PDB file of C-alpha atoms in Angstrom:
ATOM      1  CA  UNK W   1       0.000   0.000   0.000  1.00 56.00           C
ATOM      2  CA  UNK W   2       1.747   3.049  -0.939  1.00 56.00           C
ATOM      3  CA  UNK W   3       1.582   6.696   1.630  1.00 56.00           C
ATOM      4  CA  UNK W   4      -1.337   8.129  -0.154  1.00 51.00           C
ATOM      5  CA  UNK W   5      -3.407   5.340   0.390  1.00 50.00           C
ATOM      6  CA  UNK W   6      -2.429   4.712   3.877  1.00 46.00           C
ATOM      7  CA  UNK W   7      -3.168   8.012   4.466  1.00 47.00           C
ATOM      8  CA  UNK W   8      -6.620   8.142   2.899  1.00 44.00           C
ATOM      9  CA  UNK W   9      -7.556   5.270   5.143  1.00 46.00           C
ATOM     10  CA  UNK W  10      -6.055   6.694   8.521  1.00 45.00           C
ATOM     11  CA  UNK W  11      -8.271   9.722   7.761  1.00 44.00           C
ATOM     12  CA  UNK W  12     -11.496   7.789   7.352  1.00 45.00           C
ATOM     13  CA  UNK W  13     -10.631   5.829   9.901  1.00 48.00           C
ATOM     14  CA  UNK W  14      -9.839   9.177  12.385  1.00 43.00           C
ATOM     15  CA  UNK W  15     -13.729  10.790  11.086  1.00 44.00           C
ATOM     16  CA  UNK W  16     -15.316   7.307  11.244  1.00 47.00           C
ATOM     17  CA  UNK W  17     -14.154   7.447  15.135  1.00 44.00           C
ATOM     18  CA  UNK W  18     -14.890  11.202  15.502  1.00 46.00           C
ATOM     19  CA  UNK W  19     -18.625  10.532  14.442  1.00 48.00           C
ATOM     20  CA  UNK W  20     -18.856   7.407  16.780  1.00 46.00           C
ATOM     21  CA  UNK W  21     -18.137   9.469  19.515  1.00 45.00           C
ATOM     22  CA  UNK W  22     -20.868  12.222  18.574  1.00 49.00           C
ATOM     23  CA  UNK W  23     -23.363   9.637  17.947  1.00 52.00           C
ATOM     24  CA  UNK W  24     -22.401   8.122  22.121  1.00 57.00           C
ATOM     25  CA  UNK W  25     -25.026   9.585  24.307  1.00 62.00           C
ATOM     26  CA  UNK W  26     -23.044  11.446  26.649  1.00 89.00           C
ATOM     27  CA  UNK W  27     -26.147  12.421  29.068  1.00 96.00           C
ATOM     28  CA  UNK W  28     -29.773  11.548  29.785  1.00 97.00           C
ATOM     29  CA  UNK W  29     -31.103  13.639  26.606  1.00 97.00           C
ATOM     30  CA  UNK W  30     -28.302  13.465  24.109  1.00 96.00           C
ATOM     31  CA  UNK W  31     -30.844  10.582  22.427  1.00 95.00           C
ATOM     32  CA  UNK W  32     -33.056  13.160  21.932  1.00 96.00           C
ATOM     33  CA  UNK W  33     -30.680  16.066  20.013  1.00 94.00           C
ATOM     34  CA  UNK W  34     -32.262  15.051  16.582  1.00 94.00           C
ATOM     35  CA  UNK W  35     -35.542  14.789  17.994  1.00 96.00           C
ATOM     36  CA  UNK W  36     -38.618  16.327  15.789  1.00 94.00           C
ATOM     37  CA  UNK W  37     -41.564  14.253  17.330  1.00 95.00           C
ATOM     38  CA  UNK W  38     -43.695  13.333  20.743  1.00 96.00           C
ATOM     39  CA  UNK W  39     -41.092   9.999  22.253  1.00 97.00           C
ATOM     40  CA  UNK W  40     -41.111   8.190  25.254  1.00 97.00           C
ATOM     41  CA  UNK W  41     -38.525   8.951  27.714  1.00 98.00           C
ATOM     42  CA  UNK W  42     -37.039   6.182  29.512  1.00 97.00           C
ATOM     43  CA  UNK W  43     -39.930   3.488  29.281  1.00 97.00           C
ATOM     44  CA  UNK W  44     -38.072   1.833  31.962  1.00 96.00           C
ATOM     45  CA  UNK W  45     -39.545   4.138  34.607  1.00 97.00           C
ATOM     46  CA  UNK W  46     -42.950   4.402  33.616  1.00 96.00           C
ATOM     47  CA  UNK W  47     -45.622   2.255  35.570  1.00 94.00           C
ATOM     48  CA  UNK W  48     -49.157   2.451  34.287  1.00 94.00           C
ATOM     49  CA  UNK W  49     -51.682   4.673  36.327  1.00 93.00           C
ATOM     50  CA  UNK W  50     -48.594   5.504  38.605  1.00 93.00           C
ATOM     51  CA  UNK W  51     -46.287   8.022  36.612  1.00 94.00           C
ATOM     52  CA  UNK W  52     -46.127  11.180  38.126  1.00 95.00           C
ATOM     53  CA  UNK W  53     -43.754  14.275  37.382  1.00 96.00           C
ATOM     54  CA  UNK W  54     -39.869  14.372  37.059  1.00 96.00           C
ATOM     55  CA  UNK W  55     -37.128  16.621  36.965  1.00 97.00           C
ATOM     56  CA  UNK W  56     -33.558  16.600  36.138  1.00 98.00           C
ATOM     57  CA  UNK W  57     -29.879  17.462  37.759  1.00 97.00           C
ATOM     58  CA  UNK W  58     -27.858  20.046  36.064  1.00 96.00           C
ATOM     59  CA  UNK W  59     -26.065  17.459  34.201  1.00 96.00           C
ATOM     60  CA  UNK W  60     -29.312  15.146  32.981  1.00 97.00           C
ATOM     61  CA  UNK W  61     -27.754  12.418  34.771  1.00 97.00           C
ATOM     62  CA  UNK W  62     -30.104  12.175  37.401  1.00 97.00           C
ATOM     63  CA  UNK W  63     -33.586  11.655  36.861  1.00 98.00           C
ATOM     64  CA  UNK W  64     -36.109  12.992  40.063  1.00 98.00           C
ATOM     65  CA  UNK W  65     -39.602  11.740  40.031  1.00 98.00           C
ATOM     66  CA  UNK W  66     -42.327   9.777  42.334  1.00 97.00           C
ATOM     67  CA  UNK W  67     -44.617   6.941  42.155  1.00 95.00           C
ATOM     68  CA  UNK W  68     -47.693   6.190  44.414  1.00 94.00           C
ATOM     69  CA  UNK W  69     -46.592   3.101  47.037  1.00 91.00           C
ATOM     70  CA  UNK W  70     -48.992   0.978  46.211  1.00 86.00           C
ATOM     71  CA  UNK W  71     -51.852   1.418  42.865  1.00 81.00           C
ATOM     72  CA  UNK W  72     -55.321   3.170  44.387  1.00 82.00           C
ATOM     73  CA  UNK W  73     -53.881   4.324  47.743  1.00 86.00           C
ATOM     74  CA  UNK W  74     -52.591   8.088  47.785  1.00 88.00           C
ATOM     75  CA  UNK W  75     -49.532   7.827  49.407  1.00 94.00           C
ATOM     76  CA  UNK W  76     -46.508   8.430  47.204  1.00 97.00           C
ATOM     77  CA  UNK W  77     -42.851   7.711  47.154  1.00 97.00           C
ATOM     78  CA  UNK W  78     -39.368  10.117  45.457  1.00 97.00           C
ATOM     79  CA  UNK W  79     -37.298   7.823  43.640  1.00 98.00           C
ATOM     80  CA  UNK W  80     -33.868   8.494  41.826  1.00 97.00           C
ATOM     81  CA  UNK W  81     -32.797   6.995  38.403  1.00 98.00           C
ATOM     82  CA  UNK W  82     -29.226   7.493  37.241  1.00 97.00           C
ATOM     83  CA  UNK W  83     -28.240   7.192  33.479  1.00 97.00           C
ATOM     84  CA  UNK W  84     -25.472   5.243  33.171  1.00 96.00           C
ATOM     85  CA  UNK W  85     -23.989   3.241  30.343  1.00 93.00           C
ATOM     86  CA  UNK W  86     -26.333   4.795  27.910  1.00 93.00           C
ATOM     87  CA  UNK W  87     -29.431   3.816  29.687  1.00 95.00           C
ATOM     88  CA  UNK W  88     -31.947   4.746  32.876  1.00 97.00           C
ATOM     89  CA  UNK W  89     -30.916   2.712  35.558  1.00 98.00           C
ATOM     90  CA  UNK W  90     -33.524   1.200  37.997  1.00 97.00           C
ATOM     91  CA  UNK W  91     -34.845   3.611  40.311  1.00 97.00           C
ATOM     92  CA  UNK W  92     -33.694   4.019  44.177  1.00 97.00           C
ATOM     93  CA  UNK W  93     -35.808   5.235  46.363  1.00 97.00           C
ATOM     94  CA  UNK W  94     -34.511   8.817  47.466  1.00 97.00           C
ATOM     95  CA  UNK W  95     -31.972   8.680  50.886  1.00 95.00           C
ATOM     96  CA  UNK W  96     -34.096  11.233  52.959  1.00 96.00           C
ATOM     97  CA  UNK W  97     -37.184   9.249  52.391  1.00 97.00           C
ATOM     98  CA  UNK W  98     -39.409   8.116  55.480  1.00 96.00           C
ATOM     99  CA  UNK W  99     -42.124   5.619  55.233  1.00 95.00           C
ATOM    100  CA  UNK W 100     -43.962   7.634  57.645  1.00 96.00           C
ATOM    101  CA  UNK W 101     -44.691  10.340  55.307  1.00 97.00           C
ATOM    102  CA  UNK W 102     -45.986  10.563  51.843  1.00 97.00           C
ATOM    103  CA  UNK W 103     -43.301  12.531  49.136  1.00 98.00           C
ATOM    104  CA  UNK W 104     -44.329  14.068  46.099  1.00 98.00           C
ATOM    105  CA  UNK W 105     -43.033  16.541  42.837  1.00 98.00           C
ATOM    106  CA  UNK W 106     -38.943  16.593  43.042  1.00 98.00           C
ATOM    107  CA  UNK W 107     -37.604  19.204  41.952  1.00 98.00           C
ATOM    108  CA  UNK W 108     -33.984  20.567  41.653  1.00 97.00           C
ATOM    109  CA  UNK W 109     -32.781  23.971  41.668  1.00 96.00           C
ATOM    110  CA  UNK W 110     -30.703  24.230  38.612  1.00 95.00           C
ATOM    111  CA  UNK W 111     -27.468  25.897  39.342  1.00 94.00           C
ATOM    112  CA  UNK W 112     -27.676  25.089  43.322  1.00 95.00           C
ATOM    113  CA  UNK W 113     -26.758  22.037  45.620  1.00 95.00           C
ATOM    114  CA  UNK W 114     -30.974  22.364  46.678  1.00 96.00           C
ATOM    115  CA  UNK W 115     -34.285  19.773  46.004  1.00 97.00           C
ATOM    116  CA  UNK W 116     -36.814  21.061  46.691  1.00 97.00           C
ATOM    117  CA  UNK W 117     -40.075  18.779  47.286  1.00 98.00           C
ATOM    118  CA  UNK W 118     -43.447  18.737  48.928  1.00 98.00           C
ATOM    119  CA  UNK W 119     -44.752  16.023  51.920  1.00 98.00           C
ATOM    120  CA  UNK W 120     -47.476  15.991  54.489  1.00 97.00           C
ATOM    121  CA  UNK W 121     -44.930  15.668  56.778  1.00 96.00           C
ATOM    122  CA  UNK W 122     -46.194  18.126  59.604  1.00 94.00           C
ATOM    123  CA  UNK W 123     -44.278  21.748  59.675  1.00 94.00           C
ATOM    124  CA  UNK W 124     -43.543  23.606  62.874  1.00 93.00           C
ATOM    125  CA  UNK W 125     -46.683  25.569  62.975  1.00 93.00           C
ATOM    126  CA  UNK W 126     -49.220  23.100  61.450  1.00 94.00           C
ATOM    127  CA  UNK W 127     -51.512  22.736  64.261  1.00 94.00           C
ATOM    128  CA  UNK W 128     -53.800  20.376  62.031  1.00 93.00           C
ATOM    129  CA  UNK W 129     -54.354  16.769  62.769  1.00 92.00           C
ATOM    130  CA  UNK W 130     -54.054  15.807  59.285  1.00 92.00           C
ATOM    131  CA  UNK W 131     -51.253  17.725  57.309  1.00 95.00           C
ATOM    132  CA  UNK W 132     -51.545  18.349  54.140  1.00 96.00           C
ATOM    133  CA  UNK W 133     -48.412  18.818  51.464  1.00 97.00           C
ATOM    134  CA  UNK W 134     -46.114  21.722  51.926  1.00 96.00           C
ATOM    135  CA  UNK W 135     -42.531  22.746  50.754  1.00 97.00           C
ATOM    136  CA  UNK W 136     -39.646  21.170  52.047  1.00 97.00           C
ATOM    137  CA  UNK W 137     -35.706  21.205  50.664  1.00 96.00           C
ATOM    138  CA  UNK W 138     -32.648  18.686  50.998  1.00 97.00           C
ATOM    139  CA  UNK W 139     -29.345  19.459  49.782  1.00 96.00           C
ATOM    140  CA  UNK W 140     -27.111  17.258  47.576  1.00 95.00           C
ATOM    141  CA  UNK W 141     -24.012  16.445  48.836  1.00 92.00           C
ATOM    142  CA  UNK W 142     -21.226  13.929  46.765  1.00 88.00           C
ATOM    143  CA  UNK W 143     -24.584  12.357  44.742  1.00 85.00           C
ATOM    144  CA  UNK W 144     -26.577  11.704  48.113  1.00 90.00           C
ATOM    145  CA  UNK W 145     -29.575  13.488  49.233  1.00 93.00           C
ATOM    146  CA  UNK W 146     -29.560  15.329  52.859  1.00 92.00           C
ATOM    147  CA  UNK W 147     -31.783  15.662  55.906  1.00 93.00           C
ATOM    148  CA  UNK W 148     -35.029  17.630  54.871  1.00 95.00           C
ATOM    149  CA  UNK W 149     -35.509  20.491  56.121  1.00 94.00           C
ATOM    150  CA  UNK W 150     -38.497  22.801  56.296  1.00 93.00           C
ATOM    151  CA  UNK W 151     -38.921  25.780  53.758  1.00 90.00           C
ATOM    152  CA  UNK W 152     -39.721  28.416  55.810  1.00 78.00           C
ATOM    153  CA  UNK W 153     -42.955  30.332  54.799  1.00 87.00           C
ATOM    154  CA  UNK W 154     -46.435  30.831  56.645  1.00 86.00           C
ATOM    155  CA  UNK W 155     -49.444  30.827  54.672  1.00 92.00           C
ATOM    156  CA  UNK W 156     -50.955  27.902  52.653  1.00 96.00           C
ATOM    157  CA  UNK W 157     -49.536  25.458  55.180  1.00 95.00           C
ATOM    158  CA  UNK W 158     -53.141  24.043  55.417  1.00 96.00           C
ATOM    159  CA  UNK W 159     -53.196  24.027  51.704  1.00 97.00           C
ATOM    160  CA  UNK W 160     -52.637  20.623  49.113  1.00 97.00           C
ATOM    161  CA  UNK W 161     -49.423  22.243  47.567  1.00 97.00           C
ATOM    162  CA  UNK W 162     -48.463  21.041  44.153  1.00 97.00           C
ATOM    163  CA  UNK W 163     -46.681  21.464  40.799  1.00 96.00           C
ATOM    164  CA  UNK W 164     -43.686  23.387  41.479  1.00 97.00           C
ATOM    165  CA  UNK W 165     -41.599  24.687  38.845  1.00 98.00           C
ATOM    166  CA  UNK W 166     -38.702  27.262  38.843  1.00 98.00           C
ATOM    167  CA  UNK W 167     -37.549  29.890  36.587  1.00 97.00           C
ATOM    168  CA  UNK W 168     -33.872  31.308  35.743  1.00 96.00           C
ATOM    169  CA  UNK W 169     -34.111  33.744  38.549  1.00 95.00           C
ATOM    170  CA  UNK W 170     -35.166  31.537  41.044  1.00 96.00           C
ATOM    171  CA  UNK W 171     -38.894  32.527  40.951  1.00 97.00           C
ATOM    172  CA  UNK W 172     -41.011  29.642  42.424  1.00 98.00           C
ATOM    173  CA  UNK W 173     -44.546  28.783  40.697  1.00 98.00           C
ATOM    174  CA  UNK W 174     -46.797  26.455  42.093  1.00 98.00           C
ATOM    175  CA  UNK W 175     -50.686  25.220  42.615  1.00 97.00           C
ATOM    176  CA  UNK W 176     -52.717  25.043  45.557  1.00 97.00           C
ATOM    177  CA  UNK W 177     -55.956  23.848  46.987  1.00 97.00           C
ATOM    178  CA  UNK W 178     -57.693  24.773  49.880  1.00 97.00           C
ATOM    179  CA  UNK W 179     -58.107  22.257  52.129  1.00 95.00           C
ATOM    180  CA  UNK W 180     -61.763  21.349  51.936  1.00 95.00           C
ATOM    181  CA  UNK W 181     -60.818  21.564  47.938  1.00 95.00           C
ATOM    182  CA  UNK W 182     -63.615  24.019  46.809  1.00 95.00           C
ATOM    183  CA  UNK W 183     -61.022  26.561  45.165  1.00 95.00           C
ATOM    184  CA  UNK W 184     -57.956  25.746  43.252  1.00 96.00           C
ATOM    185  CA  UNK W 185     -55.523  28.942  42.721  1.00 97.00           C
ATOM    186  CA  UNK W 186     -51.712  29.703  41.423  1.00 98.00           C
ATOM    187  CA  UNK W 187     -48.917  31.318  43.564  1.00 98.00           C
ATOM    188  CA  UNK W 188     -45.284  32.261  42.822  1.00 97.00           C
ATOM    189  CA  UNK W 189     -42.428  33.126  45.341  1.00 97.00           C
ATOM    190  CA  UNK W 190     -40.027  35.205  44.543  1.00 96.00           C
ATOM    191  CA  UNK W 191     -36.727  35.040  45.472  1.00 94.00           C
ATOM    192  CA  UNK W 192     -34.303  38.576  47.270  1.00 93.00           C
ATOM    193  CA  UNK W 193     -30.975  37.945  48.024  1.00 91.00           C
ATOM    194  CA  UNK W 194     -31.252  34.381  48.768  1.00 89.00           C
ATOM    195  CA  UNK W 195     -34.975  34.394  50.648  1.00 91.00           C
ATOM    196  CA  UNK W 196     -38.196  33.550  49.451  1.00 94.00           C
ATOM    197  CA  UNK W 197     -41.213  35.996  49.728  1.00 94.00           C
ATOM    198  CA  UNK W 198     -44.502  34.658  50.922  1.00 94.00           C
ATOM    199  CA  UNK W 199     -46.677  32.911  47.972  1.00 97.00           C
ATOM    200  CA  UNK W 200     -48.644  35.685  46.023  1.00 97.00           C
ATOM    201  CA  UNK W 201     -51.208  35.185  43.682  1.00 98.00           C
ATOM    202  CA  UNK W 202     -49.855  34.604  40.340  1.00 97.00           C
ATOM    203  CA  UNK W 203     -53.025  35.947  38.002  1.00 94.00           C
ATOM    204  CA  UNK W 204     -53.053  34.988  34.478  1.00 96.00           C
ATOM    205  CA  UNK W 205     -53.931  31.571  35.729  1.00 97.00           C
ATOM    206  CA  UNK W 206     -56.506  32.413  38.263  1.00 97.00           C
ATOM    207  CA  UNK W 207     -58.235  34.545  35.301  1.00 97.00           C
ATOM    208  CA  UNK W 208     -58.283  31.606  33.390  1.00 98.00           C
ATOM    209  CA  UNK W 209     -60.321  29.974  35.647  1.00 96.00           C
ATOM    210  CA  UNK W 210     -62.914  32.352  34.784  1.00 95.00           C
ATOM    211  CA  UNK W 211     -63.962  30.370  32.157  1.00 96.00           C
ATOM    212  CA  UNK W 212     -66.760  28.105  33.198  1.00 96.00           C
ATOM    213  CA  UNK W 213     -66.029  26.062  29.978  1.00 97.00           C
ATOM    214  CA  UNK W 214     -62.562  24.955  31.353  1.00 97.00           C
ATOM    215  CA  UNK W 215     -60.698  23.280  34.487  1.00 96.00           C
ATOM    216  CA  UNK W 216     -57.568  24.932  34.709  1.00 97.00           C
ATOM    217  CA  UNK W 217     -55.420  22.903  36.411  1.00 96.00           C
ATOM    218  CA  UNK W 218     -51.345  22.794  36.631  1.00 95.00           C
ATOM    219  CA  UNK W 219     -48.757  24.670  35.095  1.00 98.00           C
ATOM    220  CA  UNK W 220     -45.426  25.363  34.390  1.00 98.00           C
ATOM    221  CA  UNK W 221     -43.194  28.323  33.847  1.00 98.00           C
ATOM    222  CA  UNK W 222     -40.628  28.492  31.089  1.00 98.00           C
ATOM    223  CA  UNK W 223     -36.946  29.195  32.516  1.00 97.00           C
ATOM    224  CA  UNK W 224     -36.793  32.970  30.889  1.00 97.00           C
ATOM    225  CA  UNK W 225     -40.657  33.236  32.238  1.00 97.00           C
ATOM    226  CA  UNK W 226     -41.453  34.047  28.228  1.00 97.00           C
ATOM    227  CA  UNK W 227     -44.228  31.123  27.876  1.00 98.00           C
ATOM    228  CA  UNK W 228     -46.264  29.126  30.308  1.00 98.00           C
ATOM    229  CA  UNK W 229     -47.406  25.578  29.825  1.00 98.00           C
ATOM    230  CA  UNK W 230     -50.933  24.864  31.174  1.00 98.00           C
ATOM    231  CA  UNK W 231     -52.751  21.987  31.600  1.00 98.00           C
ATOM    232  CA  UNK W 232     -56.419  22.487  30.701  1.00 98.00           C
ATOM    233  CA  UNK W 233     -59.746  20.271  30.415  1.00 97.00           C
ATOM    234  CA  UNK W 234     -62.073  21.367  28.104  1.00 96.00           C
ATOM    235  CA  UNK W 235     -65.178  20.652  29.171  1.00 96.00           C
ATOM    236  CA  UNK W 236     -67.587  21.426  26.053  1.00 95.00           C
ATOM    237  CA  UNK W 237     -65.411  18.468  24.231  1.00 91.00           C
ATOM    238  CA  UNK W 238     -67.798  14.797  24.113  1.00 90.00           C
ATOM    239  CA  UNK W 239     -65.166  13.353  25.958  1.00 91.00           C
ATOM    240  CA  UNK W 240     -63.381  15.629  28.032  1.00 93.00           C
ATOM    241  CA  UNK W 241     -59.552  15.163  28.953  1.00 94.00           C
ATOM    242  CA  UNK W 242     -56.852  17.525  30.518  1.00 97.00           C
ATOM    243  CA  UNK W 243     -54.853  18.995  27.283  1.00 97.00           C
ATOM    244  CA  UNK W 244     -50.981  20.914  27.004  1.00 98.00           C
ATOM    245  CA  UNK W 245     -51.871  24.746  25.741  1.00 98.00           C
ATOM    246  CA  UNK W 246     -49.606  27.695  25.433  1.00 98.00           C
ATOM    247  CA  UNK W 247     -49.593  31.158  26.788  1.00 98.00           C
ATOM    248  CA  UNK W 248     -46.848  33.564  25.653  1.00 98.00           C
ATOM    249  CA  UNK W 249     -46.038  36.737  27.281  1.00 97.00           C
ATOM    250  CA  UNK W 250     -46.582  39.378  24.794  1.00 96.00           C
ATOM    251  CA  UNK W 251     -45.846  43.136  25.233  1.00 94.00           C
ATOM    252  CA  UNK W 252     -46.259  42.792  28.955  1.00 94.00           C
ATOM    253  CA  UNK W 253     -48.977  40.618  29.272  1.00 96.00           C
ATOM    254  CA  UNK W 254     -50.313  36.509  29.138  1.00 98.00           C
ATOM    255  CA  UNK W 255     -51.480  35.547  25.973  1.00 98.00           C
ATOM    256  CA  UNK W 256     -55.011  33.701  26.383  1.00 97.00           C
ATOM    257  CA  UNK W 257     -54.038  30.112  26.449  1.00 98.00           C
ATOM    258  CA  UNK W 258     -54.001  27.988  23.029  1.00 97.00           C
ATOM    259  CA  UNK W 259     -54.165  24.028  22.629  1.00 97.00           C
ATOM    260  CA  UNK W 260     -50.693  22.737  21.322  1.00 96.00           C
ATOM    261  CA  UNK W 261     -50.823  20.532  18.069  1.00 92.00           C
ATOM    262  CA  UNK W 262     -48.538  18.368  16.617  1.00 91.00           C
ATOM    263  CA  UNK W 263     -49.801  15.440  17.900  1.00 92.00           C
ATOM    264  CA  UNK W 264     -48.275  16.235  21.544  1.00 95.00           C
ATOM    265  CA  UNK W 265     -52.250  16.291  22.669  1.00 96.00           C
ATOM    266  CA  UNK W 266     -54.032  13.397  22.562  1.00 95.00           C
ATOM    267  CA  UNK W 267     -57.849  11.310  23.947  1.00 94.00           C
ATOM    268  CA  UNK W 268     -55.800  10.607  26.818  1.00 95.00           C
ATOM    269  CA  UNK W 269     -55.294  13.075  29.858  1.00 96.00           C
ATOM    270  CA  UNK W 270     -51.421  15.006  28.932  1.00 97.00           C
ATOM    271  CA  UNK W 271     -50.397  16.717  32.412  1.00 97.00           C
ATOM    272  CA  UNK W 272     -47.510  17.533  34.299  1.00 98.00           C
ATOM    273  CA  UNK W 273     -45.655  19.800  32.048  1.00 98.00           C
ATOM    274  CA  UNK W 274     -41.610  20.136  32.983  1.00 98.00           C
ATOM    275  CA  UNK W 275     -39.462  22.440  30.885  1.00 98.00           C
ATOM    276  CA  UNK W 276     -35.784  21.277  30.956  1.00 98.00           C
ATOM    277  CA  UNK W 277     -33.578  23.930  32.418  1.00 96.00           C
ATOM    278  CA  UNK W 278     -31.795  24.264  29.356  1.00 96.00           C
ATOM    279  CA  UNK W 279     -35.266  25.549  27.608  1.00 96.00           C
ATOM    280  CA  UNK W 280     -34.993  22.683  24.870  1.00 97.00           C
ATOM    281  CA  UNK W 281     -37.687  20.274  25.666  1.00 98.00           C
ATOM    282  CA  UNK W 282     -40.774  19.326  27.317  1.00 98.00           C
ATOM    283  CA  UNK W 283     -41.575  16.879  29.415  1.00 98.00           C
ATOM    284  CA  UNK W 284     -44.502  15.654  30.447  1.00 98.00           C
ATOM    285  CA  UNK W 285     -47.376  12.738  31.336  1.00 97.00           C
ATOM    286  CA  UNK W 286     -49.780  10.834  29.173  1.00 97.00           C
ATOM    287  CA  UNK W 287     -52.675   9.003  31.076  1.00 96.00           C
ATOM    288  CA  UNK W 288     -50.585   8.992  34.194  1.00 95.00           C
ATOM    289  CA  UNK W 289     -48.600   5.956  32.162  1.00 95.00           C
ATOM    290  CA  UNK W 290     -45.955   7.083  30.259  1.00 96.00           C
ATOM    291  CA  UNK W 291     -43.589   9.755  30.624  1.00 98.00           C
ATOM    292  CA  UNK W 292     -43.117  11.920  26.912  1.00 98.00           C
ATOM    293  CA  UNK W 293     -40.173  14.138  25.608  1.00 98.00           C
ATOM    294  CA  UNK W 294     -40.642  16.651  22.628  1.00 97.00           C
ATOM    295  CA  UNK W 295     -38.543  19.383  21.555  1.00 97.00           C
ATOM    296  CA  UNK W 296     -39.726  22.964  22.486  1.00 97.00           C
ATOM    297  CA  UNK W 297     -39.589  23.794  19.656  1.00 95.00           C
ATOM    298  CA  UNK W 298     -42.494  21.978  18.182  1.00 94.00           C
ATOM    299  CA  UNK W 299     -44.351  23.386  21.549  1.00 96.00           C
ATOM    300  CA  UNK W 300     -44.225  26.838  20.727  1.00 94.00           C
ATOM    301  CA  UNK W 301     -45.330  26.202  17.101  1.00 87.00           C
ATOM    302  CA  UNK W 302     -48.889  25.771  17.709  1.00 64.00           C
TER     303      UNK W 302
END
């Protein structure tokens, strides 16, 4: 073989290698770069009538989600999946865990060591005899999770907390029912030089409500707070499920929520919307069975 062919072949050789190594997953969404339709994310993980909402670690190495303990019985459990040699690893349940209490809606603080979470594990000044869920936070410390600790507001401790999602500047957004569950309503905190104000009404969803045609029920925030994800039931529909619309915000105000298309809706109920912290995709629940990826992208082209 003379030099110029040798050489040919070491260079096809060197981009044959080079494109082997693109093609290697090197995280928990690299699958999904060349994405351009609804997929399942890690099947592995999904239980039927017991898949609830997830979020990631900075790296999308670590998956955070919870199940119920047992099918029909509303007590629920955080579990941690790891990707590791290009797959979702069996879940573990999560180290601060106590059967005692009932865990739900992970959900790390991109950026920070913090989880925050929500249990009916009873706060300082819950004088009730049957909590309900409120915000707690564990820290991360060499891949293990820490002693929870309570998050430290006052109002809407007797409240079923839920849905939390976080924006770029820390904002928290989150639902919550009062506790004889007659009125649903929306809330952010804010956070000032590291502390959390008390919740506040956050409005464009609570005006929403205001249609008696639709239940408005969980949402989430996009990391630059420039769309919201909303999970609606249309009501005037034969056979009514909970939907994935838009709202954009649009010279200083909400846009009235639209139904996404692309096939990311479906008969079944779609819920529990999670935007990646990167802002590429969404993630999110069909019939409570199966957890769904799908490039933002095709989300904000309604």
């Amino acid at each position: 073989m003379n030099r110029t062919c040798f050489a040919i072949l070491l260079l096809a050789s060197l981009f044959s290698l080079v494109g082997c190594i693109q093609d290697t997953p090197i995280n928990g969404l690299s699958q999904y770069q060349k994405l351009d339709s609804v997929s399942n994310f890690a099947p592995n993980l999904s239980i039927e009538g017991t898949t609830f909402k997830g979020s990631f670690s900075d790296d999308y190495n670590t998956f955070y989600f919870f199940r119920k303990e047992t099918p029909g019985v509303e007590k629920y459990v955080p579990y941690t999946s790891q990707f590791e040699n290009g797959e979702w690893q069996a879940p573990k349940i999560a180290g601060y865990y106590n059967d005692t209490y009932s865990y739900t809606y992970q959900l790390k603080v991109p950026g920070t060591d913090a989880l925050f979470f929500l249990s009916n594990q009873k706060t300082k000044n819950d004088t009730s005899t049957s909590p309900n869920y409120n915000f707690w936070k564990t820290e991360i410390a060499n891949g293990a999770l820490g002693k929870p600790k309570e998050f430290e507001y006052e109002s809407l401790i007797y409240n079923y907390n839920s849905q939390p999602s976080i924006t770029n500047d820390g904002t928290l957004f989150f639902t919550s029912d009062t506790p004889d569950w007659s009125k649903t309503l929306s809330y952010k905190m804010e956070l000032h030089n590291g502390t959390y104000s008390e919740p506040e009404l956050f409005e464009p969803l609570n005006s929403w409500r205001n249609n008696k045609d639709w239940a408005v029920y969980e949402f989430c925030v996009s990391p630059n707070k420039d769309y919201i994800i909303v999970c609606i039931q249309d009501n005037t529909n034969d056979s009514p499920s909970a939907d994935l619309y838009l709202s954009r915000m649009e010279n200083g105000n909400w846009s009235y929520p639209q139904r996404i298309g692309h096939g990311i809706n479906s008969p079944e109920t779609e819920n529990f919307p999670y935007i990646t912290p990167n802002g590429k995709y969404l993630l999110f629940t069909k019939a409570f069975s199966e957890f769904k990826i799908v490039p933002i992208k095709m989300v904000l082209d309604i």
